Coordinates of C-alpha atoms in Angstrom, one line a residue:
M1 CA 19.4 40.2 -58.4
T2 CA 15.7 41.0 -57.8
T3 CA 14.6 39.7 -54.5
T4 CA 10.7 38.4 -54.8
P5 CA 9.6 40.0 -51.7
P6 CA 6.8 37.8 -48.8
R7 CA 3.8 37.2 -49.3
T8 CA 1.1 37.2 -46.3
L9 CA -0.7 34.5 -45.6
P10 CA -4.5 34.4 -47.4
A11 CA -6.7 35.4 -45.9
S12 CA -8.5 32.3 -45.5
W13 CA -6.0 31.1 -42.8
Y14 CA -8.0 33.8 -40.6
T15 CA -11.1 32.9 -41.2
S16 CA -11.3 28.8 -41.4
G17 CA -12.1 26.6 -38.6
P18 CA -10.8 23.4 -39.7
L19 CA -7.3 25.3 -40.7
Y20 CA -7.1 26.0 -37.1
Q21 CA -7.7 22.6 -35.9
L22 CA -4.6 22.5 -37.8
E23 CA -2.9 24.9 -36.2
K24 CA -4.2 23.5 -33.2
R25 CA -1.9 20.5 -33.5
A26 CA 1.3 21.8 -35.6
V27 CA 1.5 25.0 -33.8
F28 CA 0.3 25.0 -30.1
L29 CA 0.5 21.7 -28.7
K30 CA 3.8 21.6 -29.8
A31 CA 5.1 24.9 -28.1
W32 CA 5.6 26.4 -24.6
Y33 CA 4.4 29.5 -23.4
L34 CA 5.1 32.4 -21.0
L35 CA 3.3 32.7 -17.6
G36 CA 4.7 35.7 -16.3
P37 CA 7.7 35.9 -13.7
I38 CA 7.4 34.2 -10.2
V39 CA 6.5 37.0 -8.3
K40 CA 2.6 36.3 -10.2
F41 CA 2.3 33.2 -8.0
P42 CA 2.9 33.8 -4.2
P43 CA 3.3 31.3 -2.1
G44 CA -0.2 28.9 -1.5
S45 CA -1.7 30.3 -4.6
T46 CA -3.6 28.6 -7.5
T47 CA -3.8 29.8 -11.0
A48 CA -5.8 28.5 -14.1
Y49 CA -4.9 29.3 -17.6
E50 CA -6.1 27.7 -21.2
F51 CA -4.5 27.4 -24.1
A52 CA -5.6 26.3 -27.3
G53 CA -8.8 24.0 -25.4
V54 CA -6.0 22.7 -23.4
H55 CA -6.5 23.8 -19.2
L56 CA -4.2 24.0 -17.0
T57 CA -3.6 25.2 -13.0
V58 CA -0.1 26.7 -12.2
S59 CA 0.1 26.2 -8.4
R60 CA 2.4 27.1 -5.6
P61 CA 2.5 25.7 -2.2
S62 CA 2.8 27.9 1.0
S63 CA 6.8 28.5 2.1
S64 CA 7.8 27.3 -1.8
T65 CA 10.7 28.2 -3.8
A66 CA 10.1 28.3 -7.6
S67 CA 11.8 24.8 -7.6
T68 CA 8.2 23.7 -5.9
L69 CA 5.9 25.5 -8.6
E70 CA 3.3 22.6 -10.0
I71 CA 1.7 22.7 -13.3
R72 CA -0.9 20.4 -14.1
T73 CA -3.7 20.1 -16.9
S74 CA -7.3 20.3 -15.3
P75 CA -9.1 18.3 -14.5
D76 CA -6.7 15.5 -14.9
G77 CA -4.2 17.0 -13.1
Q78 CA -1.3 15.7 -15.6
A79 CA 1.8 17.1 -15.1
L80 CA 3.8 19.6 -17.6
R81 CA 6.7 20.2 -18.0
H82 CA 7.8 24.2 -17.2
H83 CA 10.6 26.0 -16.6
T84 CA 11.9 29.2 -15.0
T85 CA 14.8 31.0 -16.5
P86 CA 17.4 32.6 -13.5
T87 CA 16.1 35.6 -14.0
G88 CA 12.3 34.3 -13.3
L89 CA 10.3 33.8 -16.2
V90 CA 7.8 30.8 -15.6
F91 CA 7.6 29.0 -19.4
T92 CA 4.9 25.8 -20.0
T93 CA 4.2 23.0 -22.3
I94 CA 0.6 21.9 -23.2
S95 CA 1.4 18.8 -24.1
P96 CA 4.6 15.8 -24.5
L97 CA 5.0 16.9 -28.0
A98 CA 6.9 20.3 -27.2
P99 CA 11.0 20.0 -27.4
P100 CA 13.1 21.0 -24.6
F101 CA 13.0 24.6 -23.8
S102 CA 16.4 25.4 -24.9
E103 CA 15.4 23.2 -28.4
Y104 CA 12.1 25.8 -28.6
F105 CA 13.9 29.1 -27.6
P106 CA 17.7 28.8 -28.5
G107 CA 19.7 31.7 -26.9
L108 CA 16.8 33.8 -25.1
E109 CA 17.8 32.9 -21.9
D110 CA 21.1 34.7 -22.5
T111 CA 18.6 37.7 -23.5
L112 CA 16.9 37.1 -20.3
A113 CA 19.5 37.8 -18.4
T114 CA 19.8 41.8 -18.7
V115 CA 16.9 42.0 -16.8
D116 CA 15.2 40.9 -13.0
F117 CA 12.0 40.1 -13.8
T118 CA 11.1 39.5 -9.6
A119 CA 12.1 43.2 -9.6
R120 CA 8.3 44.7 -10.6
P121 CA 5.5 43.4 -8.5
H122 CA 2.0 42.2 -10.3
R123 CA -0.2 44.9 -9.7
R124 CA -3.3 43.9 -12.3
S125 CA -4.4 41.4 -14.7
L126 CA -7.0 41.6 -17.0
Q127 CA -8.7 39.6 -19.9
Y128 CA -11.7 40.4 -22.4
P129 CA -12.5 38.5 -25.8
G130 CA -11.4 40.1 -29.1
R131 CA -13.3 39.3 -32.2
F132 CA -10.4 38.6 -34.5
N133 CA -8.3 35.9 -35.6
W134 CA -5.3 35.0 -32.5
K135 CA -2.8 36.0 -36.0
T136 CA -4.2 39.2 -36.6
M137 CA -3.1 40.8 -33.3
V138 CA 0.3 39.3 -33.7
D139 CA 0.6 40.7 -37.0
G140 CA 0.2 43.9 -35.6
Y141 CA 3.0 43.4 -32.7
Q142 CA 5.2 42.1 -35.3
E143 CA 5.8 45.4 -37.1
C144 CA 5.6 49.2 -36.5
L145 CA 4.6 50.8 -39.2
H146 CA 0.8 51.2 -38.1
C147 CA 2.8 53.1 -34.8
A148 CA 3.2 56.6 -36.4
Y149 CA -0.7 57.2 -37.1
T150 CA -2.7 54.1 -34.4
H151 CA 0.4 55.0 -31.4
P152 CA 1.1 58.6 -31.4
A153 CA 2.1 58.8 -27.6
F154 CA 3.9 55.7 -28.0
S155 CA 5.7 57.2 -31.1
L156 CA 6.7 60.1 -29.1
R157 CA 8.7 58.0 -27.2
Y158 CA 9.9 55.4 -29.4
P159 CA 10.3 56.9 -32.8
P160 CA 9.4 54.2 -35.7
T161 CA 11.7 55.2 -37.8
S162 CA 14.3 53.2 -36.2
Y163 CA 12.4 50.6 -35.2
A164 CA 13.6 47.0 -36.0
V165 CA 13.2 43.8 -35.0
L166 CA 15.4 40.8 -34.6
N167 CA 14.3 37.4 -35.4
H168 CA 15.4 34.4 -34.0
H169 CA 14.3 30.7 -33.4
N170 CA 10.9 30.8 -32.0
W171 CA 11.5 34.1 -30.8
C172 CA 12.1 38.0 -31.6
R173 CA 13.5 41.2 -29.8
H174 CA 12.3 44.4 -30.8
L175 CA 14.5 47.5 -30.4
A176 CA 13.0 50.7 -30.7
D177 CA 16.3 52.3 -31.7
P178 CA 19.0 49.4 -32.4
A179 CA 21.7 51.7 -31.8
Q180 CA 20.7 51.3 -28.2
T181 CA 19.6 48.2 -27.0
T182 CA 19.6 48.7 -23.3
D183 CA 16.5 50.7 -23.9
G184 CA 13.7 48.6 -22.7
L185 CA 12.6 44.9 -23.7
F186 CA 9.9 43.9 -26.1
L187 CA 9.9 40.3 -26.5
Y188 CA 7.6 37.9 -28.5
F189 CA 7.0 34.3 -28.0
F190 CA 5.8 32.4 -30.6
P191 CA 3.1 31.7 -31.0
N192 CA 1.1 34.2 -29.1
C193 CA 3.1 35.7 -26.2
T194 CA 4.8 38.9 -25.7
L195 CA 6.8 40.8 -22.9
N196 CA 7.2 44.4 -22.6
V197 CA 9.7 46.1 -20.3
Y198 CA 9.9 50.1 -20.0
G199 CA 8.7 52.8 -18.6
G200 CA 9.6 51.6 -15.0
G201 CA 7.1 48.9 -16.0
M202 CA 6.7 45.0 -17.2
T203 CA 3.4 44.4 -19.2
S204 CA 2.8 41.1 -21.2
F205 CA -0.1 39.4 -22.4
R206 CA -1.1 36.1 -24.2
V207 CA -3.8 36.2 -27.4
C208 CA -5.5 32.6 -27.0
P209 CA -7.2 31.3 -30.0
S210 CA -10.7 29.8 -29.5
A211 CA -12.1 26.9 -32.0
E212 CA -13.9 29.8 -33.8
P213 CA -11.3 31.4 -36.1
G214 CA -12.7 35.2 -35.8
E215 CA -12.7 35.0 -31.7
T216 CA -9.6 35.2 -29.2
R217 CA -9.3 36.0 -25.6
M218 CA -6.9 38.9 -24.7
E219 CA -5.1 38.1 -21.5
F220 CA -2.9 40.9 -19.8
D221 CA -0.7 41.2 -16.5
Y222 CA 0.6 44.1 -15.6
Y223 CA 3.9 44.9 -12.8
H224 CA 5.3 48.0 -11.8
V225 CA 8.1 49.2 -9.2
A226 CA 5.8 51.3 -7.5
E227 CA 2.1 51.4 -6.9
G228 CA -0.8 53.9 -6.6
K229 CA -0.6 57.4 -8.4
E230 CA 3.0 56.1 -10.1
F231 CA 1.8 52.9 -11.8
E232 CA -1.8 54.1 -12.4
E233 CA -0.1 56.9 -15.1
Y234 CA 1.8 53.7 -16.1
F235 CA -1.3 51.7 -17.0
A236 CA -3.3 54.2 -18.7
F237 CA -0.5 55.4 -21.3
V238 CA 0.2 50.7 -22.0
R239 CA -3.6 50.3 -22.3
Q240 CA -4.3 53.1 -24.8
V241 CA -1.5 51.9 -26.6
A242 CA -3.4 48.0 -26.3
M243 CA -6.5 49.9 -27.1
E244 CA -5.0 51.0 -30.1
D245 CA -4.1 47.9 -31.3
F246 CA -7.8 46.1 -30.4
E247 CA -9.4 48.1 -32.4
L248 CA -7.5 47.8 -35.3
C249 CA -7.2 44.9 -35.0
E250 CA -11.0 44.1 -35.2
T251 CA -11.2 46.4 -38.2
A252 CA -8.5 44.4 -39.9
Q253 CA -10.6 40.8 -39.4
E254 CA -14.0 42.2 -40.4
N255 CA -12.1 43.6 -43.8
L256 CA -10.8 39.6 -43.5
E257 CA -14.2 38.1 -43.7
R258 CA -15.2 40.2 -46.2
G259 CA -12.9 39.4 -48.3
I260 CA -12.0 42.9 -49.1
Y261 CA -8.3 41.7 -48.4
A262 CA -7.3 38.6 -49.9
E263 CA -3.3 38.4 -49.8
G264 CA -0.3 40.9 -49.8
V265 CA 3.2 41.8 -50.3
L266 CA 5.5 42.8 -47.1
N267 CA 7.9 45.1 -46.5
P268 CA 11.3 42.4 -46.1
M269 CA 12.3 45.3 -44.5
K270 CA 9.1 46.4 -42.0
E271 CA 7.5 43.4 -41.5
N272 CA 10.5 40.9 -41.2
G273 CA 8.7 40.1 -37.9
V274 CA 5.5 39.3 -39.6
A275 CA 7.3 37.2 -42.4
Y276 CA 9.2 35.2 -39.5
Y277 CA 6.8 34.0 -37.4
Q278 CA 4.3 33.9 -40.4
Q279 CA 6.5 31.2 -42.0
R280 CA 6.7 29.5 -39.0
V281 CA 3.0 28.8 -38.8
L282 CA 3.1 28.3 -42.2
E283 CA 6.1 25.9 -42.3
L284 CA 4.2 23.9 -39.1
V285 CA 1.5 23.5 -40.4
L286 CA 2.8 22.3 -44.6
E287 CA 4.6 19.7 -41.9
Q288 CA 1.8 18.5 -39.5
H289 CA -0.6 18.3 -43.1
Q290 CA 2.2 16.0 -44.7
Q291 CA 2.7 14.1 -41.0
D292 CA -1.7 13.2 -41.1
R293 CA -1.5 12.1 -44.8
A294 CA 1.1 10.4 -44.4
E295 CA -1.1 8.5 -41.0
R296 CA -4.2 8.2 -42.9
N297 CA -2.1 6.6 -46.3
Q298 CA -0.8 4.2 -43.7
H299 CA -4.3 3.1 -42.0
S300 CA -5.6 2.7 -45.6
T301 CA -2.9 0.7 -47.0
T302 CA -3.1 -1.7 -43.1
T303 CA -6.9 -1.4 -43.8
T304 CA -7.2 -3.0 -47.3
S305 CA -4.4 -5.6 -46.9
T306 CA -6.7 -8.0 -46.7
T307 CA -9.7 -8.9 -49.6
E308 CA -12.4 -9.1 -47.2
T309 CA -11.2 -5.2 -46.3
C310 CA -11.0 -4.7 -49.8
T311 CA -14.6 -6.4 -50.6
A312 CA -15.9 -3.9 -47.4
M313 CA -14.4 -0.9 -49.1
R314 CA -15.6 -0.9 -52.4
Q315 CA -19.0 -1.0 -50.8
V316 CA -17.7 2.7 -49.0
P317 CA -19.3 5.6 -50.9
K318 CA -16.7 6.9 -52.9
A319 CA -16.4 10.4 -50.8
S320 CA -15.6 8.7 -47.4
R321 CA -12.5 6.4 -49.2
S322 CA -8.9 7.2 -47.8
D323 CA -6.9 9.1 -50.6
P324 CA -4.0 10.0 -51.1
S325 CA -4.9 14.1 -51.1
P326 CA -8.2 13.7 -48.7
E327 CA -10.6 16.2 -49.2
R328 CA -13.6 17.4 -47.1
G329 CA -17.0 18.6 -48.2
R330 CA -17.8 21.9 -48.5
T331 CA -20.6 21.6 -46.5
G332 CA -21.4 24.0 -43.4
S333 CA -18.0 25.3 -42.7
E334 CA -15.7 22.9 -44.2
Y335 CA -13.0 22.9 -46.2
R336 CA -10.8 21.2 -47.9
I337 CA -7.4 21.2 -46.1
G338 CA -5.7 20.7 -48.9
E339 CA -6.7 23.7 -51.0
I340 CA -6.0 25.9 -47.8
V341 CA -2.9 24.4 -47.4
S342 CA -1.8 25.1 -51.0
A343 CA -3.4 28.1 -51.1
A344 CA -0.5 29.7 -48.3
A345 CA 2.3 28.4 -50.7

């Protein structure tokens, strides 16, 4: 029996501003985000973050424990649900729409239980802009077909021929060698956070989207058991890998925007991690689109329930009326949202 291989999301999903607004409601406002281990937040500290336009601060009062960590939106100060795992990782929501942590990441804490994330002090953080869509970076992280030629130094330590990705609900575990599950810990947290523990150190990055579909902000945190020369050697190695990915992503985004690439087929074995996360994006965006359409239809039914309202509607230009298949005009960067969703089916 022939199995149809999974297909990628179309290029329009990497270049559309209206599509990002749909992603924001469908994906980002309903997600949990890795902030880092509790050691990143020493007593008396306040750290700022931003996810999908939501600004928040993480505060830890002097002489506090992890249980007294406070995470609030900025500037209104709304308290946000957050969770610190028994092994010291801090996750947060950015809106009340996110489900409970255990529902969003089922089974994750069993995997996290193998590592004490408080054992490596926070050494350095970096952030800088990237000229690519957030999904362009996640595409690259979720497979290692490119590793042999893009990451030669990394491939010497972790041969891509044995690389595998195990998909779970909203998180994935990467295995450099499925036969040696204790050799490093590489994790992806849907939609845009990662955590890599290997070589005596630990690195996490967040690829933060913006309203401009071809622009993101990369944020990196580095932890290591040692400081000085040993840390700097580790830092140089992981930065080399990161910059190799960065350059690849900027080139890929240019090709998407120029129309060189539109849509393709994924290798079901070697790109199963890409297929999984893209399918999650597709499912959630379609669900949100249908919800938005139902709400508009309900609003239309309510507002047309009287003769007076119907009369008023007849005076409104046809293009602005509610419709079971709502459209956006093609002026400027506007797209038909229904068209974009249909293109991904």
